[in-house]
Short mmCIF file of C-alpha atoms and ligand atoms in Angstrom, two decimals:
data_model
loop_
_atom_site.label_atom_id
_atom_site.label_comp_id
_atom_site.label_asym_id
_atom_site.label_seq_id
_atom_site.Cartn_x
_atom_site.Cartn_y
_atom_site.Cartn_z
CA MET A 258 -27.26 11.61 11.32
CA ARG A 259 -23.85 8.48 10.46
CA LEU A 260 -21.57 9.79 7.86
CA ILE A 261 -20.14 6.98 6.13
CA VAL A 262 -17.75 7.24 3.08
CA GLN A 263 -17.18 4.16 0.91
CA LYS A 264 -14.41 3.95 -1.22
CA TYR A 265 -14.85 1.56 -4.21
CA GLY A 266 -11.88 0.11 -6.53
CA GLY A 267 -11.91 -0.70 -9.94
CA THR A 268 -12.68 -4.14 -9.68
CA SER A 269 -15.80 -3.27 -7.62
CA VAL A 270 -16.85 -1.93 -10.53
CA GLY A 271 -15.17 -4.15 -13.14
CA SER A 272 -18.90 -4.68 -14.92
CA PRO A 273 -22.27 -3.67 -14.94
CA GLU A 274 -23.46 -6.24 -12.47
CA ARG A 275 -21.32 -5.07 -9.71
CA ILE A 276 -21.75 -1.52 -10.69
CA ARG A 277 -25.19 -2.20 -10.04
CA HIS A 278 -24.05 -4.53 -6.75
CA VAL A 279 -22.29 -0.68 -5.66
CA ALA A 280 -25.30 1.17 -6.35
CA GLU A 281 -27.65 -1.61 -4.20
CA ARG A 282 -24.78 -1.29 -1.55
CA LEU A 283 -24.69 2.24 -1.23
CA VAL A 284 -28.58 2.52 -0.87
CA ALA A 285 -28.78 0.08 1.66
CA THR A 286 -26.52 1.85 3.74
CA GLN A 287 -28.87 5.27 3.33
CA ARG A 288 -31.66 3.28 3.95
CA GLN A 289 -30.12 2.59 7.41
CA GLY A 290 -30.26 6.00 7.98
CA CYS A 291 -27.00 7.00 6.72
CA ARG A 292 -25.44 9.80 4.91
CA VAL A 293 -22.96 8.30 1.79
CA VAL A 294 -20.48 9.20 0.07
CA ALA A 295 -18.76 7.21 -2.07
CA VAL A 296 -15.04 7.12 -3.61
CA ILE A 297 -15.08 5.54 -6.67
CA SER A 298 -11.67 4.29 -8.75
CA ALA A 299 -11.55 3.71 -12.86
CA ILE A 300 -13.06 0.39 -13.52
CA ALA A 301 -10.45 -1.86 -13.52
CA GLY A 302 -7.66 -2.22 -16.37
CA VAL A 303 -8.40 1.35 -17.79
CA THR A 304 -5.91 3.40 -16.01
CA ASP A 305 -3.11 1.51 -17.46
CA SER A 306 -4.66 1.28 -20.65
CA LEU A 307 -4.90 5.05 -20.91
CA LEU A 308 -1.06 5.03 -20.18
CA LYS A 309 -0.65 2.62 -22.67
CA LEU A 310 -2.27 4.53 -25.57
CA ALA A 311 -0.60 7.66 -23.98
CA ARG A 312 2.49 6.33 -24.92
CA ASP A 313 1.41 5.14 -28.30
CA VAL A 314 1.18 8.23 -29.16
CA SER A 315 3.66 9.82 -28.05
CA ALA A 316 7.22 9.11 -26.51
CA GLN A 317 7.15 11.35 -23.81
CA PRO A 318 3.74 12.90 -22.88
CA SER A 319 3.12 15.60 -21.08
CA GLU A 320 2.20 15.66 -17.08
CA ARG A 321 -0.71 17.83 -17.53
CA GLU A 322 -1.79 15.82 -20.51
CA LEU A 323 -1.72 12.88 -18.83
CA ASP A 324 -3.41 13.95 -16.07
CA ALA A 325 -6.07 15.26 -18.04
CA LEU A 326 -6.36 11.93 -19.70
CA LEU A 327 -6.43 9.66 -16.02
CA ALA A 328 -9.10 11.53 -14.42
CA THR A 329 -11.67 10.29 -17.42
CA GLY A 330 -11.16 7.26 -16.21
CA GLU A 331 -12.56 8.01 -12.67
CA HIS A 332 -15.04 10.27 -14.60
CA ALA A 333 -16.41 7.43 -16.45
CA ALA A 334 -16.81 5.42 -13.17
CA THR A 335 -18.48 8.26 -11.07
CA ALA A 336 -20.72 8.71 -13.95
CA LEU A 337 -21.92 5.07 -13.94
CA VAL A 338 -22.26 4.50 -10.43
CA ALA A 339 -24.42 7.57 -10.01
CA MET A 340 -26.70 6.36 -12.78
CA ALA A 341 -26.75 2.99 -11.15
CA VAL A 342 -27.77 4.51 -8.21
CA ASN A 343 -30.87 6.40 -9.50
CA ALA A 344 -31.92 3.79 -11.60
CA LEU A 345 -33.05 2.06 -8.33
CA GLY A 346 -35.15 5.24 -7.66
CA ALA A 347 -32.61 6.87 -5.38
CA LYS A 348 -30.74 10.17 -5.71
CA ALA A 349 -26.95 10.02 -6.52
CA ILE A 350 -25.00 12.87 -8.13
CA SER A 351 -21.48 12.23 -9.03
CA LEU A 352 -18.85 15.30 -8.62
CA THR A 353 -15.34 15.03 -9.80
CA GLY A 354 -12.32 15.54 -7.63
CA ALA A 355 -12.22 19.53 -8.27
CA GLN A 356 -16.12 19.86 -7.51
CA ALA A 357 -15.52 18.10 -4.45
CA GLY A 358 -13.19 20.46 -2.90
CA VAL A 359 -10.05 18.05 -3.49
CA LEU A 360 -6.98 21.63 -3.50
CA THR A 361 -3.72 19.78 -4.50
CA ASP A 362 -0.14 20.82 -5.06
CA ARG A 363 0.96 21.33 -8.72
CA MET A 364 2.92 18.48 -9.06
CA HIS A 365 0.94 16.50 -12.25
CA THR A 366 0.94 12.60 -11.86
CA ARG A 367 1.52 12.28 -7.82
CA ALA A 368 -0.06 15.85 -6.70
CA LYS A 369 -0.74 16.06 -3.02
CA ILE A 370 -3.45 17.31 -1.55
CA ALA A 371 -3.55 20.76 0.00
CA ASN A 372 -6.81 21.02 1.40
CA VAL A 373 -10.07 19.74 1.17
CA SER A 374 -13.15 22.22 0.89
CA PRO A 375 -16.45 19.88 1.17
CA LYS A 376 -19.09 22.38 1.31
CA GLN A 377 -20.73 21.27 -2.04
CA ILE A 378 -20.90 17.45 -0.60
CA HIS A 379 -21.98 18.76 2.86
CA GLU A 380 -24.62 20.28 0.39
CA LEU A 381 -26.06 17.88 -1.31
CA LEU A 382 -25.60 15.28 1.88
CA SER A 383 -28.11 17.57 2.80
CA ASP A 384 -30.35 17.43 -0.08
CA GLU A 385 -29.91 13.62 1.03
CA TYR A 386 -28.34 13.24 -2.34
CA ILE A 387 -25.69 9.68 -2.21
CA VAL A 388 -22.62 11.92 -3.63
CA VAL A 389 -20.32 9.92 -5.78
CA VAL A 390 -16.90 11.54 -5.90
CA ALA A 391 -14.07 10.96 -8.59
CA GLY A 392 -11.07 9.21 -7.03
CA PHE A 393 -7.00 9.90 -7.24
CA GLN A 394 -7.88 12.90 -8.89
CA GLY A 395 -7.77 17.31 -7.69
CA GLN A 396 -7.48 20.47 -8.96
CA THR A 397 -4.58 23.24 -8.34
CA ALA A 398 -5.42 26.89 -7.22
CA GLU A 399 -5.30 27.87 -10.66
CA GLY A 400 -7.76 24.91 -11.63
CA GLU A 401 -5.73 22.36 -13.40
CA THR A 402 -6.81 18.50 -12.91
CA THR A 403 -4.08 16.99 -11.38
CA THR A 404 -3.53 13.06 -10.37
CA LEU A 405 -2.50 11.88 -6.94
CA GLY A 406 -0.15 8.75 -7.81
CA ARG A 407 -1.40 5.59 -8.99
CA GLY A 408 -3.38 3.75 -6.52
CA GLY A 409 -4.52 7.38 -5.09
CA SER A 410 -8.34 6.65 -4.67
CA ASP A 411 -7.60 5.05 -1.39
CA LEU A 412 -5.82 8.69 -0.48
CA THR A 413 -9.10 10.45 -1.69
CA ALA A 414 -11.77 8.11 0.72
CA ILE A 415 -8.92 8.74 3.61
CA ALA A 416 -8.98 12.40 3.36
CA LEU A 417 -12.28 13.21 2.67
CA ALA A 418 -13.67 11.00 5.77
CA GLY A 419 -10.77 13.38 7.44
CA ALA A 420 -12.37 16.53 5.92
CA LEU A 421 -16.13 15.34 6.34
CA ASN A 422 -14.93 14.10 10.10
CA ALA A 423 -17.19 10.92 9.11
CA ASP A 424 -18.19 7.93 11.31
CA ALA A 425 -16.72 5.50 9.23
CA CYS A 426 -13.97 5.34 6.35
CA GLN A 427 -14.92 1.26 4.25
CA ILE A 428 -12.31 0.76 1.70
CA TYR A 429 -14.58 -2.24 -0.31
CA THR A 430 -11.71 -4.21 -2.30
CA ASP A 431 -11.17 -7.64 -3.85
CA VAL A 432 -9.25 -9.12 -0.50
CA ASP A 433 -11.68 -10.05 2.61
CA GLY A 434 -9.42 -7.57 4.66
CA VAL A 435 -5.83 -7.98 5.97
CA PHE A 436 -4.41 -11.35 6.73
CA THR A 437 -1.56 -12.49 8.74
CA CYS A 438 -0.05 -13.69 5.71
CA ASP A 439 -0.94 -14.39 2.05
CA PRO A 440 -3.19 -16.81 2.39
CA ARG A 441 -2.30 -18.63 -1.08
CA VAL A 442 1.53 -18.37 0.42
CA VAL A 443 -0.17 -20.16 3.83
CA PRO A 444 -3.17 -21.96 3.49
CA ASP A 445 -4.21 -20.70 7.64
CA ALA A 446 -3.67 -17.70 7.77
CA LEU A 447 -6.47 -15.68 9.15
CA LYS A 448 -7.94 -12.37 8.76
CA ILE A 449 -6.44 -9.57 11.10
CA GLU A 450 -9.00 -8.01 13.02
CA GLY A 451 -7.35 -4.68 14.21
CA ILE A 452 -3.98 -3.29 13.17
CA ALA A 453 -1.89 -0.20 13.64
CA TYR A 454 -1.19 2.45 11.01
CA ASP A 455 2.02 1.66 11.32
CA GLU A 456 1.97 -2.17 10.89
CA LEU A 457 -0.39 -1.74 7.70
CA LEU A 458 2.53 0.92 6.61
CA GLU A 459 5.35 -2.07 7.10
CA MET A 460 2.95 -4.79 5.82
CA ALA A 461 1.90 -2.37 2.85
CA GLY A 462 5.89 -1.71 2.14
CA ALA A 463 6.79 -5.12 2.46
CA GLY A 464 4.88 -6.55 -0.41
CA SER A 465 1.16 -6.81 0.81
CA LYS A 466 -0.48 -4.27 -1.21
CA VAL A 467 -3.56 -3.60 0.11
CA MET A 468 -3.61 0.15 0.25
CA GLN A 469 -1.97 2.49 -1.30
CA SER A 470 0.91 3.39 1.42
CA ARG A 471 0.81 7.29 1.22
CA ALA A 472 -2.97 7.01 2.20
CA VAL A 473 -1.77 4.87 5.50
CA GLU A 474 0.78 7.54 6.17
CA PHE A 475 -1.89 10.54 5.52
CA ALA A 476 -5.12 8.54 7.85
CA LYS A 477 -1.83 7.72 10.34
CA LYS A 478 -1.10 11.45 10.22
CA PHE A 479 -5.10 12.84 10.92
CA GLY A 480 -6.21 10.17 12.90
CA VAL A 481 -8.94 8.69 10.03
CA ALA A 482 -9.38 5.38 11.23
CA PHE A 483 -10.69 3.14 8.21
CA GLU A 484 -12.00 -0.34 7.49
CA VAL A 485 -10.50 -2.50 4.46
CA ARG A 486 -13.40 -5.09 3.63
CA SER A 487 -14.51 -7.34 0.80
CA SER A 488 -17.20 -5.76 -2.16
CA LEU A 489 -18.46 -9.18 -2.78
CA LYS A 490 -19.20 -10.35 0.73
CA PRO A 491 -21.13 -8.80 3.76
CA SER A 492 -18.19 -9.74 6.31
CA VAL A 493 -16.46 -7.46 8.63
CA GLY A 494 -12.92 -7.04 7.18
CA THR A 495 -9.95 -5.53 8.54
CA ILE A 496 -9.89 -1.46 10.77
CA ALA A 497 -6.45 0.45 11.01
CA GLN A 498 -6.15 2.71 13.37
CA ALA A 499 -4.21 4.73 16.12
CA GLU A 500 -2.34 2.18 18.63
CA THR A 501 -4.18 1.09 21.60
CA ALA A 502 -2.42 -0.23 24.42
CA ASN A 503 -3.58 -3.99 24.45
CA MET A 504 -2.47 -4.18 20.71
CA GLU A 505 1.03 -4.28 21.79
CA ASP A 506 -0.44 -7.80 23.67
CA VAL A 507 0.30 -9.47 20.11
CA VAL A 508 3.59 -9.65 19.43
CA VAL A 509 3.49 -10.30 15.46
CA ARG A 510 0.64 -8.81 13.57
CA GLY A 511 1.44 -10.92 10.09
CA VAL A 512 4.45 -12.25 8.22
CA SER A 513 4.79 -10.59 4.73
CA VAL A 514 7.34 -11.17 1.69
CA GLU A 515 8.38 -9.95 -1.12
CA ARG A 516 9.54 -11.64 -4.15
CA GLN A 517 11.90 -10.42 -7.46
CA GLN A 518 14.75 -8.95 -4.97
CA ALA A 519 18.06 -8.85 -6.42
CA LYS A 520 21.27 -8.73 -3.64
CA VAL A 521 23.98 -6.51 -4.82
CA THR A 522 27.60 -6.70 -2.25
CA VAL A 523 30.58 -4.09 -2.93
CA THR A 524 33.40 -5.35 -1.48
CA GLY A 525 36.65 -4.00 -0.26
CA VAL A 526 35.02 -0.71 -0.05
CA PRO A 527 37.18 1.82 1.75
CA ASP A 528 36.37 2.37 5.40
CA LYS A 529 36.46 6.80 5.11
CA PRO A 530 33.84 9.14 4.60
CA GLY A 531 31.89 9.17 1.00
CA SER A 532 32.56 5.76 0.10
CA ALA A 533 28.64 4.94 0.21
CA SER A 534 27.54 8.66 -0.42
CA ARG A 535 29.06 7.72 -4.19
CA ILE A 536 27.90 4.21 -4.67
CA PHE A 537 24.16 5.46 -3.64
CA SER A 538 24.21 8.64 -4.82
CA ALA A 539 24.99 6.45 -8.48
CA VAL A 540 22.17 3.97 -7.75
CA SER A 541 19.30 7.12 -6.76
CA ALA A 542 20.71 8.99 -9.96
CA ALA A 543 19.28 6.19 -12.00
CA ASN A 544 15.77 6.93 -9.36
CA ILE A 545 16.19 3.07 -8.42
CA LEU A 546 14.52 2.25 -5.20
CA VAL A 547 17.24 0.61 -2.63
CA ASP A 548 14.96 -1.54 0.69
CA MET A 549 17.64 -3.23 2.71
CA ILE A 550 20.97 -1.92 3.07
CA VAL A 551 23.72 -3.11 5.74
CA GLN A 552 27.44 -2.46 5.86
CA ASN A 553 29.61 -5.04 8.01
CA ALA A 554 32.13 -3.93 10.91
CA SER A 555 35.31 -2.90 9.23
CA GLY A 556 38.47 -4.84 9.48
CA ARG A 557 41.70 -3.95 7.99
CA ASN A 558 40.48 -0.51 6.70
CA SER A 559 38.00 -1.72 4.23
CA THR A 560 34.46 -3.35 4.55
CA ASP A 561 32.05 -4.58 2.65
CA ILE A 562 28.25 -2.90 1.82
CA SER A 563 25.58 -5.08 1.15
CA PHE A 564 22.22 -3.49 -0.76
CA THR A 565 18.68 -4.95 -2.32
CA ILE A 566 16.65 -3.51 -5.13
CA HIS A 567 13.99 -4.76 -7.08
CA ALA A 568 15.38 -7.88 -9.65
CA ALA A 569 14.32 -5.97 -12.92
CA ASP A 570 16.32 -2.77 -11.93
CA LEU A 571 20.15 -5.36 -11.42
CA PRO A 572 21.73 -5.15 -14.65
CA LYS A 573 21.19 -1.39 -14.97
CA VAL A 574 22.37 -1.27 -11.31
CA GLU A 575 25.65 -3.85 -11.97
CA GLN A 576 26.50 -1.29 -15.03
CA LEU A 577 26.06 1.35 -13.27
CA LEU A 578 28.64 0.65 -10.11
CA GLY A 579 31.04 -0.84 -12.08
CA PRO A 580 32.79 2.42 -13.03
CA VAL A 581 32.06 3.28 -9.44
CA VAL A 582 33.75 0.83 -7.43
CA GLY A 583 37.23 1.29 -9.68
CA ASP A 584 36.87 5.25 -8.54
CA ILE A 585 36.00 5.00 -4.83
CA GLY A 586 38.99 1.87 -4.88
CA ALA A 587 37.07 -0.99 -3.51
CA ARG A 588 37.23 -4.88 -4.85
CA ARG A 589 34.28 -5.93 -6.83
CA VAL A 590 30.52 -6.06 -7.02
CA SER A 591 29.03 -9.19 -6.94
CA ALA A 592 25.02 -10.11 -7.31
CA GLN A 593 22.94 -12.63 -6.90
CA SER A 594 19.49 -12.52 -8.06
CA ALA A 595 16.27 -15.20 -7.40
CA VAL A 596 16.22 -13.43 -3.35
CA ALA A 597 13.32 -12.68 -1.26
CA LYS A 598 12.41 -11.10 1.12
CA LEU A 599 10.46 -12.29 4.11
CA SER A 600 9.51 -9.92 7.22
CA ALA A 601 7.78 -10.41 10.62
CA VAL A 602 5.83 -7.22 11.76
CA GLY A 603 4.11 -6.38 14.60
CA ILE A 604 4.45 -2.98 17.75
CA GLY A 605 4.49 -5.58 19.93
CA MET A 606 7.87 -6.14 19.57
CA ARG A 607 8.75 -2.89 21.08
CA SER A 608 7.72 -4.42 24.39
CA HIS A 609 8.22 -8.50 24.01
CA SER A 610 11.95 -9.88 23.17
CA GLY A 611 13.27 -12.89 21.70
CA VAL A 612 11.29 -12.31 18.61
CA ALA A 613 14.46 -12.31 16.47
CA ALA A 614 15.62 -15.14 17.92
CA ARG A 615 12.15 -16.83 17.36
CA LEU A 616 12.56 -16.58 13.78
CA PHE A 617 15.83 -17.60 13.42
CA ASP A 618 15.34 -20.52 15.52
CA CYS A 619 12.58 -21.40 13.26
CA LEU A 620 14.32 -20.93 9.63
CA GLY A 621 17.40 -22.47 10.76
CA ARG A 622 15.18 -25.83 11.94
CA GLY A 623 14.03 -25.65 8.44
CA GLY A 624 17.70 -25.41 7.22
CA ILE A 625 17.01 -21.91 5.19
CA ASN A 626 19.78 -19.56 5.15
CA ILE A 627 19.80 -16.36 5.95
CA GLN A 628 21.70 -14.21 3.33
CA LEU A 629 20.73 -10.60 5.01
CA ILE A 630 19.29 -9.33 8.45
CA SER A 631 17.59 -6.16 9.01
CA THR A 632 15.35 -4.67 11.83
CA SER A 633 13.13 -1.80 12.61
CA ASP A 634 11.40 -1.08 15.61
CA ILE A 635 8.36 -3.13 14.43
CA LYS A 636 10.25 -5.38 11.90
CA ILE A 637 11.98 -7.74 11.16
CA ALA A 638 13.39 -8.87 7.64
CA VAL A 639 15.42 -11.10 6.28
CA ILE A 640 16.73 -12.10 3.01
CA ILE A 641 16.39 -15.81 2.38
CA ASN A 642 16.66 -17.90 -1.59
CA GLU A 643 13.11 -16.99 -2.94
CA ALA A 644 12.51 -20.72 -3.72
CA ASP A 645 12.73 -21.08 0.51
CA VAL A 646 10.04 -18.19 0.60
CA ASP A 647 7.09 -19.82 0.77
CA ARG A 648 8.13 -22.34 3.20
CA ALA A 649 10.11 -19.94 5.83
CA ALA A 650 6.53 -17.67 5.89
CA GLN A 651 4.50 -21.12 6.84
CA LEU A 652 7.35 -21.92 9.47
CA ALA A 653 7.31 -17.92 10.55
CA HIS A 654 3.82 -18.33 10.80
CA GLU A 655 3.89 -20.94 12.91
CA ALA A 656 6.20 -19.79 15.10
CA PHE A 657 4.40 -16.86 16.22
CA GLY A 658 1.28 -18.64 16.34
CA LEU A 659 -0.73 -16.60 13.53
CA GLY A 660 -3.31 -19.68 12.38
CA LYS A 661 -6.00 -21.39 12.39
CA GLN A 662 -4.94 -23.96 14.58
CA ALA A 663 -2.86 -21.96 17.13
CA ARG A 664 -5.84 -20.06 18.04
CA VAL A 665 -7.45 -23.14 18.12
CA ARG A 666 -5.17 -24.18 20.32
CA LYS A 667 -5.11 -21.08 22.88
CA ALA A 668 -8.78 -21.23 23.47
CA PRO A 669 -9.99 -24.63 24.78
N1 LIG B 952 -7.37 4.51 -11.15
C1 LIG B 952 -6.29 4.88 -10.59
C2 LIG B 952 -5.18 3.80 -10.35
O1 LIG B 952 -5.44 2.85 -11.10
C3 LIG B 952 -6.32 5.29 -8.72
C4 LIG B 952 -7.19 4.03 -8.14
O2 LIG B 952 -7.52 2.59 -8.59
O3 LIG B 952 -7.27 4.22 -6.99
O4 LIG B 952 -3.88 3.46 -10.21
MG1 MG B 953 -6.48 0.24 -5.98
#
């Protein structure tokens, strides 16, 4: 008998109607002859309002108590889903992360899964229960409740699918799947049928926030294939899976954009060991995430270093770097906000040449200036003015033949 893990996010259980709809889907899946495990997130907005409540009563709530509080969001949602299934005349039971056997380390609010022992789930499945598991939470060896970081229900679903050796893992969400670009930016973007884990990671990191990155990394490590699909429509979604040979035939799988970036440049950095370390130690000590880093080839014993951060972090970074620049003997710091990152992603880049040239060519012809460039083996990313980013995405999408028209032309 097939075993299916279905994960439903916060918007999919956002109202009583939607909860009933999820219940119907679970029952229908069981009636097709499957064993069904559901992983449920807190109702949309609940985790945020619990966090707000915590901050309203305490400037610095303890992480242990935060976990105890946040776990209640998923507790409520799973109980409601189980009730809705029972109301349809089928059998369901809700389980906390601990009852489901999700064992984690002790890092409250961002715990890592150490082990999953789904013995109880197996027993309940044999008794024909639909097992409804609270996502995003686990338990330490000492029995303390932990949570897995924001978006952590995705990770629960992948980890359970792996531990149960499930035949399918379906991530139901409010989008239809993973697209070649955000359809709000590029109207003829297409749903991608199959995507490699690494491509999804690069695209998620680049701003298409379909899945928690940690969940995708976990899926890659343990080879758990999963499907991202809509909870509101019956259509199939996008399958994320290990690479197959013919996946490399497509040079670029998708184009993604990330807005609200800022570019910081330190000029006249002395070309000697330790300079870069001083700059980036100062930034990381403030817990600020740096994305792209570019250092120029040096001339006359000094060089320029540029990097990008989220625009919201810019005032802090400028303030931090002021003294550092003096200390290391660099010339000055300059910054520009209102820039954005555009990335073209595809494992096919490993075996095809000319991808960068094609991207730069379409941007150049569109009169779009490139400010920084960085590459990995499956991604080319550029920093451009934020005002240009929609048009840049449309041009790149077309240049790589990703849209609907391109497909029609190729298949006469
Ligand atoms: N409820 C948690 C959050 O909002 C976990 C999740 O939705 O996956 O981050
Ligand atoms: Mg989510």
